[in-house]
mmCIF file of C-alpha atoms in Angstrom:
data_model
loop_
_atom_site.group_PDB
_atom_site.id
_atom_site.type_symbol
_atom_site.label_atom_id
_atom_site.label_comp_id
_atom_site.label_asym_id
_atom_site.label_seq_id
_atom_site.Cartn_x
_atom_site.Cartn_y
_atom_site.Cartn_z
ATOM 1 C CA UNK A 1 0.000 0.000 0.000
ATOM 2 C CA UNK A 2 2.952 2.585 0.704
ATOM 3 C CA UNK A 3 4.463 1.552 -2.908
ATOM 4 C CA UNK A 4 0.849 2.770 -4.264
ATOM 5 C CA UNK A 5 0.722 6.187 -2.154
ATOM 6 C CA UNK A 6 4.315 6.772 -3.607
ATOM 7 C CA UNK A 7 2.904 5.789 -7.071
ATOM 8 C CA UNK A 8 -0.242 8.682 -6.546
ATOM 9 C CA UNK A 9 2.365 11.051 -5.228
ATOM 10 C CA UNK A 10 4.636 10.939 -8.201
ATOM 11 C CA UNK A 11 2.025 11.220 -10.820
ATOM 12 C CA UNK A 12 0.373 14.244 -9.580
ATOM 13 C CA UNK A 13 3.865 15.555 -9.347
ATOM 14 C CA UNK A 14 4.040 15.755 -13.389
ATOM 15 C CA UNK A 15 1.534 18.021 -13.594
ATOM 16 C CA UNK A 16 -1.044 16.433 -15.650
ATOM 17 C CA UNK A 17 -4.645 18.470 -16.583
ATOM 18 C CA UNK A 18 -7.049 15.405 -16.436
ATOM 19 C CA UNK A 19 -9.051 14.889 -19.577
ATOM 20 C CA UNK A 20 -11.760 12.150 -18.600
ATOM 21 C CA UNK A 21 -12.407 10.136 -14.969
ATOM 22 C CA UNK A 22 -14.456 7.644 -14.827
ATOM 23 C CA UNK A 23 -16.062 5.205 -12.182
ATOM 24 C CA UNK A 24 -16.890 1.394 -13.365
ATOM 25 C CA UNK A 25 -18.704 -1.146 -11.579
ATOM 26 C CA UNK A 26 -19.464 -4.931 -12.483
ATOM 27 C CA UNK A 27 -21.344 -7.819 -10.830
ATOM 28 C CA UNK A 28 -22.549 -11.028 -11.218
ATOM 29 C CA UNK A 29 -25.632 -9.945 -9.743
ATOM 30 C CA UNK A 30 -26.933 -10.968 -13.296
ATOM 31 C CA UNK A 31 -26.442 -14.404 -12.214
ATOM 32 C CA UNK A 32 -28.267 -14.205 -9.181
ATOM 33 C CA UNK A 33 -25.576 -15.388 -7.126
ATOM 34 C CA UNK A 34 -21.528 -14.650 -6.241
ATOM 35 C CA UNK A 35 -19.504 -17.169 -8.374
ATOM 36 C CA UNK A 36 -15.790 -16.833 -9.286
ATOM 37 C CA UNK A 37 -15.370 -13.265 -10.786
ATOM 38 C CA UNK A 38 -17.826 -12.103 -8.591
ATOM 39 C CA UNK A 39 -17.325 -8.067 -8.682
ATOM 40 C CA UNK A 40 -14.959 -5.717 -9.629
ATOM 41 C CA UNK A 41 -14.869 -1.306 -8.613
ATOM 42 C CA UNK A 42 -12.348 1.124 -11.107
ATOM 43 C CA UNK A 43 -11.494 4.424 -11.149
ATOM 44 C CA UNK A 44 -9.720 5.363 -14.428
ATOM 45 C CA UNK A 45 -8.639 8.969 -15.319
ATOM 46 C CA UNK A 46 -6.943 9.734 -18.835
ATOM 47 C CA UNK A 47 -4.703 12.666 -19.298
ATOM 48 C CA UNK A 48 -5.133 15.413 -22.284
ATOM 49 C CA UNK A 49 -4.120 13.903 -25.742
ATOM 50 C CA UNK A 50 -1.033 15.890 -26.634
ATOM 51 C CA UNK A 51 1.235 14.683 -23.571
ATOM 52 C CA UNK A 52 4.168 14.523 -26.524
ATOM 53 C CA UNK A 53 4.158 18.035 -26.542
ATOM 54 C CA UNK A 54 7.253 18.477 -25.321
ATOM 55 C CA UNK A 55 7.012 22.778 -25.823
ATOM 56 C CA UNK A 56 4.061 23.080 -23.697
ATOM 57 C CA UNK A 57 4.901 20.210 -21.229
ATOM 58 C CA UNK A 58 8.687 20.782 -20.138
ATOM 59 C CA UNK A 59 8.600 17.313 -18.477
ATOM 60 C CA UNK A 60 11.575 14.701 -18.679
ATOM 61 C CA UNK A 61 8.952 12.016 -18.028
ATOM 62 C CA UNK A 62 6.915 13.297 -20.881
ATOM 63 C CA UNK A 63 10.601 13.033 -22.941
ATOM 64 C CA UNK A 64 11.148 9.432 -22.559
ATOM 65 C CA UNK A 65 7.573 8.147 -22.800
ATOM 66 C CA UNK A 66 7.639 10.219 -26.230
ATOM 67 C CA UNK A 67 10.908 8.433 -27.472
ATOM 68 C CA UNK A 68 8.995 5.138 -27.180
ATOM 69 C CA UNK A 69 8.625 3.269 -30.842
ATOM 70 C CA UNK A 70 5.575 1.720 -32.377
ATOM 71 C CA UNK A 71 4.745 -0.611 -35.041
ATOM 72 C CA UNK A 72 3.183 2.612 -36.771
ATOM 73 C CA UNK A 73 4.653 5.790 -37.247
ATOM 74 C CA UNK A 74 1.901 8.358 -37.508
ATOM 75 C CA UNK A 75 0.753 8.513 -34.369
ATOM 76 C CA UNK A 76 -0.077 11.880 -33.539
ATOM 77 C CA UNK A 77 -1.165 12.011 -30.382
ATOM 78 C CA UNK A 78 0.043 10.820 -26.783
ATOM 79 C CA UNK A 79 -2.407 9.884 -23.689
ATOM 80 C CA UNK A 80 -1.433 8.679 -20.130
ATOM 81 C CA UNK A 81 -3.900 6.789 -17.961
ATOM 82 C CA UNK A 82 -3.992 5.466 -14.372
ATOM 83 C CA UNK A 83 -6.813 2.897 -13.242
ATOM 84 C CA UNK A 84 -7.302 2.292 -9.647
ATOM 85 C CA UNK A 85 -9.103 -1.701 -9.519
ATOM 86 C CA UNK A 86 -10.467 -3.680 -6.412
ATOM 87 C CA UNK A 87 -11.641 -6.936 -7.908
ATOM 88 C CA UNK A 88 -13.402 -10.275 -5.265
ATOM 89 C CA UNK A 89 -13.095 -13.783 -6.544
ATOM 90 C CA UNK A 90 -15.158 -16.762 -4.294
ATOM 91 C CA UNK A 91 -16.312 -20.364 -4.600
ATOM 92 C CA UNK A 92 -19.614 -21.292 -5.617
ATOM 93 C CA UNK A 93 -21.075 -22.115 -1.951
ATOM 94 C CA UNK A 94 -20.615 -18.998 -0.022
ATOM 95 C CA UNK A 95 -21.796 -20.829 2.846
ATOM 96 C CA UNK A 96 -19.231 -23.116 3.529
ATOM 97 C CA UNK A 97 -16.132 -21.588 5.985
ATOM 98 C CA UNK A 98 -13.926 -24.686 5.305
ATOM 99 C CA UNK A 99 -10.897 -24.951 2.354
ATOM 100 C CA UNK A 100 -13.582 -25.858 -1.025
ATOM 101 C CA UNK A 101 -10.763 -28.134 -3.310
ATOM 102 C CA UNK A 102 -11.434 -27.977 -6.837
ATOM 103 C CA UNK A 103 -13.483 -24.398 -6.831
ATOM 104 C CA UNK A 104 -12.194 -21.086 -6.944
ATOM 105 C CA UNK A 105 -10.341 -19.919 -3.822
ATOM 106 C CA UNK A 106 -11.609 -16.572 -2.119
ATOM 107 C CA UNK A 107 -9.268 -14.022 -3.228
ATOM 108 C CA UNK A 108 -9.086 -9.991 -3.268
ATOM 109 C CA UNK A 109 -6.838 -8.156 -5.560
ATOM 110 C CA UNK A 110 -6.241 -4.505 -6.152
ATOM 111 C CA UNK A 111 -3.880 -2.847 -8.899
ATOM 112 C CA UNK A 112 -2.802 0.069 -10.094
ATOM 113 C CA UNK A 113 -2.485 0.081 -14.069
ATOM 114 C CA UNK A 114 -0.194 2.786 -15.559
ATOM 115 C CA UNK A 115 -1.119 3.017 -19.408
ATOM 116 C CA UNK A 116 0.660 4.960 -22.035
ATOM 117 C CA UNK A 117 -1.771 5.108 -25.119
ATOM 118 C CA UNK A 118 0.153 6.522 -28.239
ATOM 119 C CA UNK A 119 -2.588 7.231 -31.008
ATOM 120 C CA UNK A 120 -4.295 8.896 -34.083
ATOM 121 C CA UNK A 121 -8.164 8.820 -34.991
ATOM 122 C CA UNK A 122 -7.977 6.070 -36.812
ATOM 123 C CA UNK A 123 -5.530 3.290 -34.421
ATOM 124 C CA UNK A 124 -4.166 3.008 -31.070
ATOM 125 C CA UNK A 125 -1.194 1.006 -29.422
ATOM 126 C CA UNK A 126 -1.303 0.894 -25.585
ATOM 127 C CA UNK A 127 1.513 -0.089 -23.115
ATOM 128 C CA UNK A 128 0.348 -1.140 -19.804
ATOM 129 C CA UNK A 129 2.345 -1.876 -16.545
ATOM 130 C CA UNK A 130 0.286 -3.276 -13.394
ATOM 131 C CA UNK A 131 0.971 -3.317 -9.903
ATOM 132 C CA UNK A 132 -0.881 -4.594 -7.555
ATOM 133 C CA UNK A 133 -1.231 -6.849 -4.612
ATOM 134 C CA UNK A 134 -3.639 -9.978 -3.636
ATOM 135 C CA UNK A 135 -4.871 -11.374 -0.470
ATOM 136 C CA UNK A 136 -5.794 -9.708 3.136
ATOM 137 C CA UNK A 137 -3.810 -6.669 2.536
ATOM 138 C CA UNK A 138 -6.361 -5.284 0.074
ATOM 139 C CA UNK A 139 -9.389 -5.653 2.649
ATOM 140 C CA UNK A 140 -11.761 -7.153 0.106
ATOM 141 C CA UNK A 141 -13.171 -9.489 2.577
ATOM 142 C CA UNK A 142 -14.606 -6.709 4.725
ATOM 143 C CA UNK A 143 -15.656 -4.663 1.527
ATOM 144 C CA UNK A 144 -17.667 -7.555 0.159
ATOM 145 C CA UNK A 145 -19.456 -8.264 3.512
ATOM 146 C CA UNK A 146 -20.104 -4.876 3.802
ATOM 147 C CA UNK A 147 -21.624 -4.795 0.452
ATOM 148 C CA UNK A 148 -23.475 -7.838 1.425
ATOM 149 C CA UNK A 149 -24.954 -6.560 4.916
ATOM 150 C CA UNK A 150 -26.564 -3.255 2.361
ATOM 151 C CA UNK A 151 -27.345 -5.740 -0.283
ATOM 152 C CA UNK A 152 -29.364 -8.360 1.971
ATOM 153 C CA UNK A 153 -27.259 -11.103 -0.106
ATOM 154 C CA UNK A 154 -25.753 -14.670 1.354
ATOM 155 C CA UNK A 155 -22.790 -13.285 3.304
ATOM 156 C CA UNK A 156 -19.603 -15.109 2.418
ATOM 157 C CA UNK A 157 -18.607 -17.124 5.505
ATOM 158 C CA UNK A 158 -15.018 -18.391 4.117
ATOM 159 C CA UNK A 159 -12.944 -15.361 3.637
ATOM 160 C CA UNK A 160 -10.342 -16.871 6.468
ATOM 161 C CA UNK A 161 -9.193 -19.278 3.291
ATOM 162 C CA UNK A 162 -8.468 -16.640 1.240
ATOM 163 C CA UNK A 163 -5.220 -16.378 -1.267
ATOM 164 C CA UNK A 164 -2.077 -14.919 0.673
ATOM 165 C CA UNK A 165 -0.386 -11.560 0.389
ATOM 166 C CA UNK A 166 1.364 -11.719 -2.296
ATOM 167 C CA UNK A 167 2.931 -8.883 -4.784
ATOM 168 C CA UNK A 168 1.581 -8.875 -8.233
ATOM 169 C CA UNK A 169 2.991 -7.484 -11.753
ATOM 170 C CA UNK A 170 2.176 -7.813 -15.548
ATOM 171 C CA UNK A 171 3.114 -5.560 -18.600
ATOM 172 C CA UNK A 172 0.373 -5.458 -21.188
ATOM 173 C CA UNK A 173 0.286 -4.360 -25.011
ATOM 174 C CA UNK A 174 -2.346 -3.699 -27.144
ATOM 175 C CA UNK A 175 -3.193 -2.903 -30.412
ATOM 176 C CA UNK A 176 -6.608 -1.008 -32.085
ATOM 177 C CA UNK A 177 -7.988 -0.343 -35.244
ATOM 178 C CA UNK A 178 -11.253 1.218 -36.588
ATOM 179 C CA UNK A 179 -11.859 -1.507 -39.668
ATOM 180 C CA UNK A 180 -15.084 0.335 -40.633
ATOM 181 C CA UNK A 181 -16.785 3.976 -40.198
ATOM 182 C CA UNK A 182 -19.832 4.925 -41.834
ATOM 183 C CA UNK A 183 -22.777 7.985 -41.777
ATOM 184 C CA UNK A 184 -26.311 7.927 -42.980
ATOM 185 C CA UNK A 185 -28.876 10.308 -42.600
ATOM 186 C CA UNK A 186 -30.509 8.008 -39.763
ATOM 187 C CA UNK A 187 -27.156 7.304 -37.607
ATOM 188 C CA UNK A 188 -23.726 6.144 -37.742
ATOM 189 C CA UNK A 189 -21.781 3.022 -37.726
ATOM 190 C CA UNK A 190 -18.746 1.631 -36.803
ATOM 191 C CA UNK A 191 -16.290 -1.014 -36.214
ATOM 192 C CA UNK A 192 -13.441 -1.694 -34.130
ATOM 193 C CA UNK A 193 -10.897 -4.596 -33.828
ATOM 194 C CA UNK A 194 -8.761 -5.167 -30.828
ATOM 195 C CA UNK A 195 -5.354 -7.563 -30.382
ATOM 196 C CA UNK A 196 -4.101 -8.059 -26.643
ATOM 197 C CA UNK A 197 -1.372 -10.029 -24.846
ATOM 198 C CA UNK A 198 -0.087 -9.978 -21.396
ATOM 199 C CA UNK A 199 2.614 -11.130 -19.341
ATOM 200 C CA UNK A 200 3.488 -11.231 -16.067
ATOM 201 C CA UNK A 201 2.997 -12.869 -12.393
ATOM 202 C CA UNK A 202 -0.823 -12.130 -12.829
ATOM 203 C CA UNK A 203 -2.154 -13.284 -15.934
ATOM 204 C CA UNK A 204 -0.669 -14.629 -18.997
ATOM 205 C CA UNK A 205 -2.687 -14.861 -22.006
ATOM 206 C CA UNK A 206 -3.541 -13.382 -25.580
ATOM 207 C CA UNK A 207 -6.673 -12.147 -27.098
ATOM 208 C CA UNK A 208 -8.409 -10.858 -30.031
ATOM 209 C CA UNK A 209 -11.525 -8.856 -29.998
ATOM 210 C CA UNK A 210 -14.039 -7.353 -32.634
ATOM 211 C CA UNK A 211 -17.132 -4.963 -31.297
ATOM 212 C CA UNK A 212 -19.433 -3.441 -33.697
ATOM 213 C CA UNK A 213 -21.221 0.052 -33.013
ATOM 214 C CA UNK A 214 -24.669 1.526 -34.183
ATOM 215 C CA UNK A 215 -26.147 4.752 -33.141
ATOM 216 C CA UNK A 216 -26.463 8.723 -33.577
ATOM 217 C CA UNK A 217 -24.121 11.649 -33.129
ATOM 218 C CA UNK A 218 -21.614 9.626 -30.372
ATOM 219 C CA UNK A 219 -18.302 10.823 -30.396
ATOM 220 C CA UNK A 220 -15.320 8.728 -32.548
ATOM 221 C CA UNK A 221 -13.710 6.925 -29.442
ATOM 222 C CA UNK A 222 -12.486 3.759 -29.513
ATOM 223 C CA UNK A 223 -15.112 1.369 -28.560
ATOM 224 C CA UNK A 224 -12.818 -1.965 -27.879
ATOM 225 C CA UNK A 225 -13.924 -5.119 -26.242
ATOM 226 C CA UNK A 226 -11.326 -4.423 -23.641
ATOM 227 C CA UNK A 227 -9.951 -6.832 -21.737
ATOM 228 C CA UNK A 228 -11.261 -10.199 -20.205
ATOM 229 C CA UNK A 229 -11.519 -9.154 -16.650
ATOM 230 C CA UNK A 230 -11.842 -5.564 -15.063
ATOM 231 C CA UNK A 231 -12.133 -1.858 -16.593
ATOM 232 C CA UNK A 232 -11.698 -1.169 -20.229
ATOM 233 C CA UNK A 233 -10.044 2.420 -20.451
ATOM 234 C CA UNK A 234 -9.394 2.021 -24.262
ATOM 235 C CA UNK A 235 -13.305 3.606 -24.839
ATOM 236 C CA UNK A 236 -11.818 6.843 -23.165
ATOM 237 C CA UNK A 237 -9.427 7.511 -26.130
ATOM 238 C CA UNK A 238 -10.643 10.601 -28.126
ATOM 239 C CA UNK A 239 -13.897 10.721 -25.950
ATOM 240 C CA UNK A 240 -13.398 14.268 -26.013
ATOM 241 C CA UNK A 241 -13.908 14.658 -29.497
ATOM 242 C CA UNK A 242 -17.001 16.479 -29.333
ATOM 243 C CA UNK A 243 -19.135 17.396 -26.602
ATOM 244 C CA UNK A 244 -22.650 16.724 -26.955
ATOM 245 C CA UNK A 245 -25.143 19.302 -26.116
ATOM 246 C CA UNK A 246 -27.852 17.615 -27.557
ATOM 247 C CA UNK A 247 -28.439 13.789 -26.206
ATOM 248 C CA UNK A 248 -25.950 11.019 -28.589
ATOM 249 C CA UNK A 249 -26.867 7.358 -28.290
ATOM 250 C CA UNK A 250 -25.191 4.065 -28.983
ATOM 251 C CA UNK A 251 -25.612 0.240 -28.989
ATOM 252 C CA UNK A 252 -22.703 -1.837 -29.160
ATOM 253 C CA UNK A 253 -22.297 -5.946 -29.711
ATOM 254 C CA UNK A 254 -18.685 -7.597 -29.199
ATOM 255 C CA UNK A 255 -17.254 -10.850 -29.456
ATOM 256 C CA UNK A 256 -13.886 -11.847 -28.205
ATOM 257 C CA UNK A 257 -11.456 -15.380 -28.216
ATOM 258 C CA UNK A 258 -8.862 -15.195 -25.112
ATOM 259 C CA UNK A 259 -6.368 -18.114 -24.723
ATOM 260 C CA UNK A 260 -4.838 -18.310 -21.193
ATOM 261 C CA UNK A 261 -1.428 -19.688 -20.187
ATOM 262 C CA UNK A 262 -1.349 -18.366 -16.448
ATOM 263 C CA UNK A 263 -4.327 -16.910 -14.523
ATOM 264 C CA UNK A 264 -2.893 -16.006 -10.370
ATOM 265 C CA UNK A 265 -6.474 -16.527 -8.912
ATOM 266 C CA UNK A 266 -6.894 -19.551 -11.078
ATOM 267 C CA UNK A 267 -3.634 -21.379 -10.963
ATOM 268 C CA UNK A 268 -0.783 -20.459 -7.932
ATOM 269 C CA UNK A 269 -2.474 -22.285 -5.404
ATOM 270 C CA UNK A 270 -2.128 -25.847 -6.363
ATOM 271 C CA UNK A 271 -3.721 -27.283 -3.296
ATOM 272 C CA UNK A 272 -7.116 -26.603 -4.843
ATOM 273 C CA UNK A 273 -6.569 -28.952 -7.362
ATOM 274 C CA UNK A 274 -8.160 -26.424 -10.530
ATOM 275 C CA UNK A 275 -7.721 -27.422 -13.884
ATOM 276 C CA UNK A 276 -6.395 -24.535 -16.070
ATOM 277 C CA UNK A 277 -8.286 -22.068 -18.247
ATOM 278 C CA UNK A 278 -7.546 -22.845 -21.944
ATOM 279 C CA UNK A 279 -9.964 -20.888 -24.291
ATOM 280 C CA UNK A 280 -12.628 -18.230 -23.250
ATOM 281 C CA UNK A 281 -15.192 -16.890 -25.855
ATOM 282 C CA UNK A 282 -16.844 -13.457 -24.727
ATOM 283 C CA UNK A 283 -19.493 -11.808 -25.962
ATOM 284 C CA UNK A 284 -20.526 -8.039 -24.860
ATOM 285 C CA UNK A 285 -23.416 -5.929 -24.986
ATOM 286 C CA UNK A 286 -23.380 -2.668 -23.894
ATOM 287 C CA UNK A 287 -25.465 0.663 -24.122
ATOM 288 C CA UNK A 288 -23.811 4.347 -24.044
ATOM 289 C CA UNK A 289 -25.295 7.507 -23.874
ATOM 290 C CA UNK A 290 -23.635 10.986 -24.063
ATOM 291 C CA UNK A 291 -24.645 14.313 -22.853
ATOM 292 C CA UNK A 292 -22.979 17.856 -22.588
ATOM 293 C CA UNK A 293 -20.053 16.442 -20.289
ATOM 294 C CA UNK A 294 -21.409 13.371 -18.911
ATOM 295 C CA UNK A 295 -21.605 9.825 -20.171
ATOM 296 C CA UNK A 296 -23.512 6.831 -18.814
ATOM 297 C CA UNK A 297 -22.992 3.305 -20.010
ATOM 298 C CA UNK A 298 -24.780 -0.196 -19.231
ATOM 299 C CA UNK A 299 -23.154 -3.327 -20.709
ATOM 300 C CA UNK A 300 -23.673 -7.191 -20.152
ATOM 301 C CA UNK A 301 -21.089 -9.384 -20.616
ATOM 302 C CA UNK A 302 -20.971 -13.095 -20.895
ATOM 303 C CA UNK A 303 -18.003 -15.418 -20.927
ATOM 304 C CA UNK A 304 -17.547 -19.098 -21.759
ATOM 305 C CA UNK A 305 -14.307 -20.839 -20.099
ATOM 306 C CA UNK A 306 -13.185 -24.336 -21.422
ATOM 307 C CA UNK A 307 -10.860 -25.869 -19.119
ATOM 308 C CA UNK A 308 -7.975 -28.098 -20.019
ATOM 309 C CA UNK A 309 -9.727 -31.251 -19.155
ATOM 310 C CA UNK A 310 -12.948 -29.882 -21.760
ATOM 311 C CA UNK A 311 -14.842 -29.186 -19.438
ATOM 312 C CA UNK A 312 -16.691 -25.547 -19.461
ATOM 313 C CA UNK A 313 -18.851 -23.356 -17.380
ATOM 314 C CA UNK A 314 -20.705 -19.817 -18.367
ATOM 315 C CA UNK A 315 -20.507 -16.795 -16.231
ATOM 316 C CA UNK A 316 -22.114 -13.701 -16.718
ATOM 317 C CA UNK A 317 -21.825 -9.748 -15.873
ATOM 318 C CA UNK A 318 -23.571 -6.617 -15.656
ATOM 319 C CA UNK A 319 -22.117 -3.393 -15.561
ATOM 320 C CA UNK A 320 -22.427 0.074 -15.469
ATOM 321 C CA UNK A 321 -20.158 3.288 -15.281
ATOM 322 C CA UNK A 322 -20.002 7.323 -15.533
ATOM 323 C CA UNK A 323 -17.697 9.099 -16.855
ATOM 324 C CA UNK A 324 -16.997 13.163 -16.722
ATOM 325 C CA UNK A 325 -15.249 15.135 -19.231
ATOM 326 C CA UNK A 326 -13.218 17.699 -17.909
#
């Protein structure tokens, strides 16, 4: 936790003007019931696009994140982002207090995710360093029972079985690209493709995503799948485009193929006996609406997981957040 207050410290040290925050929440409340990936809190904020200006920001930070190649060379524009996450995994039976073998240990994990988008209005690359921790330390047991007391839901009795303390890391790149943008006098359309791999302590894996956008006078972000778990800050990329006095609407369908090597939650602890995650198919639905400063989105996502041993099991999320332009 000090590493993290350090972390803050530092950044607002730079002398950033903040662009866009957000706030994301997701639940399995869809589900009816706390299973595995059960919820998950962000708070994202995404600098001002021109962070390579190196006349107006005289910033030897700013220097050496500009000097930083891509696969593309006409990339314009330079964004920095920083996503708080609190994320609660459980078993299926939040009843039992004993050790469940073969189900999902109880497990908390926060991170910090430190992104570095580099960009132009038609393609993105992102590079993305987390930090985090998992286990007691991040006080997800007593958030989720808290949650549960408000909520009237099954209170989890077997948080004393949770995952360790342990220090977590991963370095993430990804890659976007608007395949298809169109107008007509009753709306707009669009599409966007999104490549993904990570590596680290946390989660190994790579995955490929397509989502597909309909609606009327929304502004020409990127509107990725994201990732497989947690916030997707990739949508707040050129978000700012236009500002929307009157009311902008969109509807948005995704589908997405993950292949895991290494999940933390799924695989360190071998005592529970867990086959591995091989292939995960995602699909995403998800509802945006823009006004003046303001925008409010509702998605649903649903995953299917296919374990080594073929077996698979479906798991579903709803979320919503709000995000503020500044």
């Amino acid at each position: 936790m000090k590493l993290f207050l350090l972390l803050f410290s530092f950044l607002f040290t730079i002398n950033l003007s903040a662009e866009v925050f957000s706030i994301n929440l997701e639940n399995d409340v869809v589900d009816g019931k706390d299973k595995h990936y059960t919820n998950g809190t962000s708070f994202m904020y995404l600098s001002n696009k021109d962070t390579n200006d190196l006349d107006k920001y005289d910033n030897k930070l700013f220097e050496y994140l500009t000097l930083i190649p891509t696969l593309t060379n006409n990339t314009k524009h330079q964004s920095l982002g920083l996503t708080y996450s609190q994320l609660a995994f459980t078993p299926d039976d939040l009843e039992r207090r004993d050790k469940i073998v073969k189900d999902v240990p109880y497990a908390g994990v926060i991170t910090l995710d430190f992104s570095l988008f580099k960009w132009n209005e038609k393609l993105f690359h992102n590079y993305m360093l987390t930090l985090g921790m998992v286990g007691p330390s991040t006080k997800t047991a007593q958030f989720q029972k808290a949650y549960h007391n408000i909520t009237g839901n099954t209170k989890p009795k077997g948080w004393d079985n949770q995952l360790k303390d342990n220090f977590l890391y991963n370095f993430a790149y990804s890659f976007g690209y608007k395949n298809f943008e169109n107008k007509f006098d009753y709306g707009k359309m669009d599409l966007t493709s999104n490549a993904r791999i990570d590596i680290g302590n946390y989660n190994r894996a790579v995955m490929i995503s397509s989502m597909i956008r309909y609606g009327d006078n929304y502004p020409n972000n990127f509107n990725t799948l994201g990732r497989l778990i947690g916030s997707n800050s990739d949508k707040l990329l050129n978000i700012d485009e236009k500002r929307n006095d009157n009311f902008a609407w969109s509807i948005s369908y995704g589908l997405g193929y993950t292949y895991t090597d290494y999940f933390y939650i799924n695989d360190y602890d071998k005592s529970y006996e867990l086959e591995k995650i091989k292939d995960t198919f995602t699909q995403l639905i998800s509802v945006d609406t823009f006004f003046d400063a303001f925008i409010l989105s509702f998605n649903f996502k649903t995953s299917k997981f296919i374990f080594t041993n073929e077996n698979s099991t479906r798991e579903n999320w709803g979320g919503v957040s709000l995000s503020y332009i500044f």
